[in-house]
PDB file of C-alpha atoms in Angstrom:
ATOM      1  CA  LYS A  55      -0.076 -24.855 -12.026  1.00 44.00           C
ATOM      2  CA  PRO A  56      -1.395 -24.978  -8.436  1.00 47.00           C
ATOM      3  CA  VAL A  57       0.879 -26.390  -5.761  1.00 46.00           C
ATOM      4  CA  ASN A  58       0.112 -27.538  -2.239  1.00 46.00           C
ATOM      5  CA  ASN A  59       0.432 -24.920   0.465  1.00 49.00           C
ATOM      6  CA  ARG A  60       2.886 -25.829   3.251  1.00 51.00           C
ATOM      7  CA  ASP A  61       0.600 -24.316   5.872  1.00 50.00           C
ATOM      8  CA  LYS A  62      -1.632 -27.106   7.185  1.00 50.00           C
ATOM      9  CA  SER A  63      -4.418 -24.966   8.671  1.00 46.00           C
ATOM     10  CA  PRO A  64      -7.873 -25.837   7.270  1.00 45.00           C
ATOM     11  CA  LEU A  65      -8.464 -22.396   5.737  1.00 42.00           C
ATOM     12  CA  ARG A  66      -5.029 -22.201   4.127  1.00 44.00           C
ATOM     13  CA  ALA A  67      -5.367 -25.717   2.715  1.00 42.00           C
ATOM     14  CA  THR A  68      -8.254 -24.529   0.536  1.00 44.00           C
ATOM     15  CA  ILE A  69      -6.152 -21.881  -1.219  1.00 45.00           C
ATOM     16  CA  ASN A  70      -4.470 -22.919  -4.449  1.00 51.00           C
ATOM     17  CA  GLN A  71      -1.004 -21.456  -4.806  1.00 56.00           C
ATOM     18  CA  ARG A  72       1.022 -21.205  -7.988  1.00 58.00           C
ATOM     19  CA  ASP A  73       4.665 -22.135  -8.160  1.00 57.00           C
ATOM     20  CA  ALA A  74       7.192 -19.343  -7.690  1.00 54.00           C
ATOM     21  CA  ALA A  75       8.302 -19.194 -11.324  1.00 56.00           C
ATOM     22  CA  ALA A  76       4.739 -18.822 -12.597  1.00 55.00           C
ATOM     23  CA  LEU A  77       4.039 -16.027 -10.121  1.00 54.00           C
ATOM     24  CA  ALA A  78       7.264 -14.200 -10.986  1.00 54.00           C
ATOM     25  CA  GLN A  79       6.360 -14.267 -14.695  1.00 57.00           C
ATOM     26  CA  GLY A  80       3.117 -12.416 -13.935  1.00 57.00           C
ATOM     27  CA  TYR A  81       4.892  -9.060 -13.526  1.00 65.00           C
ATOM     28  CA  SER A  82       4.272  -7.262 -16.820  1.00 73.00           C
ATOM     29  CA  LYS A  83       5.983  -4.257 -18.411  1.00 84.00           C
ATOM     30  CA  ALA A  84       2.628  -2.479 -18.625  1.00 83.00           C
ATOM     31  CA  PHE A  85       2.031  -2.798 -14.879  1.00 82.00           C
ATOM     32  CA  ARG A  86       5.599  -1.653 -14.225  1.00 87.00           C
ATOM     33  CA  ALA A  87       4.854   1.539 -16.189  1.00 93.00           C
ATOM     34  CA  VAL A  88       1.719   2.067 -14.079  1.00 92.00           C
ATOM     35  CA  GLU A  89       3.791   1.564 -10.918  1.00 92.00           C
ATOM     36  CA  ILE A  90       6.428   4.090 -12.019  1.00 95.00           C
ATOM     37  CA  ALA A  91       3.733   6.658 -12.780  1.00 97.00           C
ATOM     38  CA  SER A  92       2.080   5.912  -9.424  1.00 96.00           C
ATOM     39  CA  ILE A  93       5.329   6.511  -7.545  1.00 96.00           C
ATOM     40  CA  VAL A  94       5.870   9.839  -9.308  1.00 97.00           C
ATOM     41  CA  VAL A  95       2.317  11.032  -8.604  1.00 98.00           C
ATOM     42  CA  PHE A  96       2.497   9.732  -5.012  1.00 97.00           C
ATOM     43  CA  LEU A  97       5.696  11.704  -4.359  1.00 97.00           C
ATOM     44  CA  ALA A  98       4.249  14.830  -5.982  1.00 98.00           C
ATOM     45  CA  LEU A  99       1.020  14.689  -3.955  1.00 98.00           C
ATOM     46  CA  GLY A 100       2.904  13.847  -0.770  1.00 97.00           C
ATOM     47  CA  SER A 101       5.181  16.824  -1.286  1.00 97.00           C
ATOM     48  CA  LEU A 102       2.197  19.073  -1.945  1.00 98.00           C
ATOM     49  CA  LEU A 103       0.464  17.878   1.224  1.00 97.00           C
ATOM     50  CA  ILE A 104       3.576  18.518   3.310  1.00 97.00           C
ATOM     51  CA  TRP A 105       3.865  21.986   1.761  1.00 97.00           C
ATOM     52  CA  ARG A 106       0.203  22.645   2.630  1.00 97.00           C
ATOM     53  CA  LEU A 107       0.652  21.397   6.236  1.00 97.00           C
ATOM     54  CA  VAL A 108       3.857  23.301   7.097  1.00 96.00           C
ATOM     55  CA  PRO A 109       2.059  26.650   7.627  1.00 95.00           C
ATOM     56  CA  GLU A 110      -0.301  24.879  10.056  1.00 95.00           C
ATOM     57  CA  LEU A 111       2.530  23.618  12.293  1.00 94.00           C
ATOM     58  CA  ALA A 112       2.748  26.755  14.449  1.00 94.00           C
ATOM     59  CA  ASP A 113      -0.895  26.648  15.529  1.00 94.00           C
ATOM     60  CA  SER A 114      -1.727  22.966  15.076  1.00 95.00           C
ATOM     61  CA  TRP A 115       1.421  20.974  15.863  1.00 96.00           C
ATOM     62  CA  LEU A 116      -0.382  18.855  18.451  1.00 97.00           C
ATOM     63  CA  VAL A 117      -3.234  18.113  16.037  1.00 97.00           C
ATOM     64  CA  ILE A 118      -0.713  17.144  13.344  1.00 97.00           C
ATOM     65  CA  PHE A 119       1.216  14.930  15.782  1.00 97.00           C
ATOM     66  CA  ALA A 120      -2.007  13.205  16.897  1.00 98.00           C
ATOM     67  CA  ALA A 121      -2.982  12.695  13.253  1.00 98.00           C
ATOM     68  CA  TYR A 122       0.459  11.225  12.545  1.00 97.00           C
ATOM     69  CA  MET A 123       0.031   8.688  15.358  1.00 98.00           C
ATOM     70  CA  VAL A 124      -3.540   7.786  14.357  1.00 98.00           C
ATOM     71  CA  GLY A 125      -2.374   7.427  10.748  1.00 97.00           C
ATOM     72  CA  TRP A 126       0.430   5.105  11.822  1.00 97.00           C
ATOM     73  CA  ALA A 127      -1.969   2.827  13.723  1.00 97.00           C
ATOM     74  CA  ALA A 128      -4.538   2.944  10.903  1.00 97.00           C
ATOM     75  CA  ALA A 129      -1.917   2.056   8.289  1.00 96.00           C
ATOM     76  CA  ASP A 130      -0.710  -0.878  10.374  1.00 95.00           C
ATOM     77  CA  PHE A 131      -4.267  -2.196  10.739  1.00 96.00           C
ATOM     78  CA  MET A 132      -5.164  -1.604   7.080  1.00 93.00           C
ATOM     79  CA  SER A 133      -1.979  -3.200   5.739  1.00 89.00           C
ATOM     80  CA  GLY A 134      -2.558  -6.269   7.903  1.00 90.00           C
ATOM     81  CA  LEU A 135      -6.171  -6.515   6.786  1.00 92.00           C
ATOM     82  CA  VAL A 136      -5.257  -6.106   3.108  1.00 85.00           C
ATOM     83  CA  HIS A 137      -2.413  -8.615   3.422  1.00 81.00           C
ATOM     84  CA  TRP A 138      -4.735 -11.162   5.025  1.00 85.00           C
ATOM     85  CA  GLY A 139      -7.405 -10.544   2.395  1.00 79.00           C
ATOM     86  CA  ALA A 140      -4.997 -10.806  -0.529  1.00 77.00           C
ATOM     87  CA  ASP A 141      -3.500 -14.017   0.863  1.00 76.00           C
ATOM     88  CA  THR A 142      -6.893 -15.537   1.628  1.00 76.00           C
ATOM     89  CA  TRP A 143      -9.362 -14.472  -1.058  1.00 77.00           C
ATOM     90  CA  GLY A 144      -9.331 -14.194  -4.813  1.00 72.00           C
ATOM     91  CA  SER A 145      -7.083 -15.693  -7.424  1.00 75.00           C
ATOM     92  CA  VAL A 146      -4.133 -14.525  -9.464  1.00 76.00           C
ATOM     93  CA  ASP A 147      -6.339 -15.294 -12.483  1.00 76.00           C
ATOM     94  CA  MET A 148      -8.836 -12.558 -11.537  1.00 76.00           C
ATOM     95  CA  PRO A 149      -9.073  -9.675 -14.017  1.00 76.00           C
ATOM     96  CA  VAL A 150      -7.229  -6.468 -13.098  1.00 70.00           C
ATOM     97  CA  ILE A 151      -6.238  -7.239  -9.488  1.00 73.00           C
ATOM     98  CA  GLY A 152      -5.070 -10.838  -9.938  1.00 73.00           C
ATOM     99  CA  GLN A 153      -1.778 -10.300 -11.729  1.00 69.00           C
ATOM    100  CA  SER A 154      -1.265  -6.724 -10.609  1.00 67.00           C
ATOM    101  CA  LEU A 155      -1.927  -6.969  -6.861  1.00 73.00           C
ATOM    102  CA  LEU A 156      -2.662 -10.500  -5.636  1.00 75.00           C
ATOM    103  CA  ARG A 157       0.309 -12.063  -7.427  1.00 73.00           C
ATOM    104  CA  SER A 158       2.918 -10.364  -5.247  1.00 71.00           C
ATOM    105  CA  PHE A 159       1.110 -11.317  -2.025  1.00 69.00           C
ATOM    106  CA  ARG A 160       1.000 -14.944  -3.093  1.00 72.00           C
ATOM    107  CA  GLU A 161       4.570 -15.050  -4.409  1.00 70.00           C
ATOM    108  CA  HIS A 162       6.213 -14.613  -1.023  1.00 68.00           C
ATOM    109  CA  HIS A 163       4.417 -17.675   0.347  1.00 68.00           C
ATOM    110  CA  VAL A 164       5.954 -20.014  -2.213  1.00 71.00           C
ATOM    111  CA  ASP A 165       9.320 -18.210  -2.429  1.00 69.00           C
ATOM    112  CA  GLU A 166      10.042 -16.386   0.820  1.00 72.00           C
ATOM    113  CA  LYS A 167      13.166 -14.707  -0.597  1.00 76.00           C
ATOM    114  CA  ALA A 168      11.508 -13.438  -3.787  1.00 71.00           C
ATOM    115  CA  ILE A 169      10.984  -9.999  -2.275  1.00 69.00           C
ATOM    116  CA  THR A 170      14.750  -9.606  -1.904  1.00 74.00           C
ATOM    117  CA  HIS A 171      15.111  -9.807  -5.687  1.00 73.00           C
ATOM    118  CA  HIS A 172      12.627  -7.029  -6.483  1.00 74.00           C
ATOM    119  CA  ASP A 173      13.682  -3.451  -7.118  1.00 81.00           C
ATOM    120  CA  PHE A 174      12.266  -0.256  -5.615  1.00 86.00           C
ATOM    121  CA  VAL A 175       9.520   0.069  -8.225  1.00 89.00           C
ATOM    122  CA  GLU A 176       8.177  -3.461  -7.835  1.00 83.00           C
ATOM    123  CA  LEU A 177       8.334  -3.223  -4.034  1.00 80.00           C
ATOM    124  CA  ASN A 178       6.553   0.135  -3.725  1.00 85.00           C
ATOM    125  CA  GLY A 179       4.602   0.815  -6.911  1.00 88.00           C
ATOM    126  CA  ALA A 180       1.407  -1.037  -6.000  1.00 85.00           C
ATOM    127  CA  ASN A 181       1.326   0.596  -2.559  1.00 88.00           C
ATOM    128  CA  CYS A 182       1.581   4.008  -4.211  1.00 94.00           C
ATOM    129  CA  LEU A 183      -1.136   3.078  -6.694  1.00 92.00           C
ATOM    130  CA  VAL A 184      -3.664   2.078  -4.041  1.00 89.00           C
ATOM    131  CA  SER A 185      -2.823   5.205  -2.001  1.00 94.00           C
ATOM    132  CA  LEU A 186      -3.518   7.680  -4.811  1.00 96.00           C
ATOM    133  CA  PRO A 187      -7.312   7.958  -4.440  1.00 96.00           C
ATOM    134  CA  ILE A 188      -7.110   8.811  -0.747  1.00 95.00           C
ATOM    135  CA  MET A 189      -4.224  11.195  -1.429  1.00 97.00           C
ATOM    136  CA  GLY A 190      -6.434  12.890  -3.988  1.00 97.00           C
ATOM    137  CA  ILE A 191      -9.053  13.424  -1.284  1.00 96.00           C
ATOM    138  CA  ALA A 192      -6.403  14.795   1.082  1.00 97.00           C
ATOM    139  CA  THR A 193      -5.146  17.158  -1.612  1.00 97.00           C
ATOM    140  CA  TRP A 194      -8.662  18.455  -2.210  1.00 97.00           C
ATOM    141  CA  LEU A 195      -9.131  18.904   1.561  1.00 96.00           C
ATOM    142  CA  SER A 196      -5.783  20.672   1.892  1.00 96.00           C
ATOM    143  CA  PHE A 197      -7.118  23.586  -0.148  1.00 95.00           C
ATOM    144  CA  ARG A 198     -10.072  23.833   2.230  1.00 93.00           C
ATOM    145  CA  MET A 199      -8.221  23.711   5.565  1.00 89.00           C
ATOM    146  CA  ASP A 200     -10.172  26.015   7.812  1.00 90.00           C
ATOM    147  CA  GLY A 201      -9.666  24.486  11.238  1.00 93.00           C
ATOM    148  CA  PRO A 202      -8.307  21.616  13.273  1.00 95.00           C
ATOM    149  CA  VAL A 203     -10.665  19.003  11.805  1.00 96.00           C
ATOM    150  CA  THR A 204      -9.439  19.438   8.235  1.00 96.00           C
ATOM    151  CA  VAL A 205      -5.816  19.802   9.397  1.00 97.00           C
ATOM    152  CA  PHE A 206      -6.223  16.509  11.280  1.00 98.00           C
ATOM    153  CA  ALA A 207      -7.822  14.811   8.269  1.00 97.00           C
ATOM    154  CA  VAL A 208      -5.114  15.923   5.842  1.00 97.00           C
ATOM    155  CA  ALA A 209      -2.268  15.029   8.220  1.00 97.00           C
ATOM    156  CA  CYS A 210      -3.849  11.682   9.089  1.00 98.00           C
ATOM    157  CA  ILE A 211      -4.337  10.730   5.439  1.00 97.00           C
ATOM    158  CA  LEU A 212      -0.770  11.762   4.660  1.00 97.00           C
ATOM    159  CA  SER A 213       0.472   9.673   7.579  1.00 97.00           C
ATOM    160  CA  VAL A 214      -1.558   6.632   6.501  1.00 97.00           C
ATOM    161  CA  THR A 215      -0.271   6.789   2.939  1.00 96.00           C
ATOM    162  CA  VAL A 216       3.353   7.314   3.965  1.00 95.00           C
ATOM    163  CA  TRP A 217       3.213   4.340   6.344  1.00 94.00           C
ATOM    164  CA  ILE A 218       1.495   2.219   3.700  1.00 92.00           C
ATOM    165  CA  PHE A 219       4.325   3.184   1.364  1.00 90.00           C
ATOM    166  CA  PHE A 220       6.766   1.688   3.880  1.00 86.00           C
ATOM    167  CA  THR A 221       4.908  -1.631   4.249  1.00 77.00           C
TER     168      THR A 221
END
């Protein structure tokens, strides 16, 4: 059941929110299983990427550091953009992304403390899930590292995904 949004800005007033209990009930066991699998694969790929980058540290430490910093800034920008988009557009009734991704963004607007009641999996699983495609690209690139450009790309992608994990 939609409820009025407390934010009085014209754009926010057009968004229908659900009550906190209805949003909390949208977290399914099936999506939890997907989140657990995503976390496991995320950690495995992240570990592999670190293992592939360690030999490059001696010759490319400055490139890796620069990539880390660019990845940090990119992750901050992307997480803000995604957060704004998920709060502003779409509906929790949308197929696939509604209950799995948009629901959690909307929940904290009607129950600010809801996030403090979630466990590690619910807090981080969706972030891991959306990071997997780009980590797959970085993994593929890591087996083709033949210079500073690919080292930068792999390290930057790893940095982005790690910082997104922490958001």
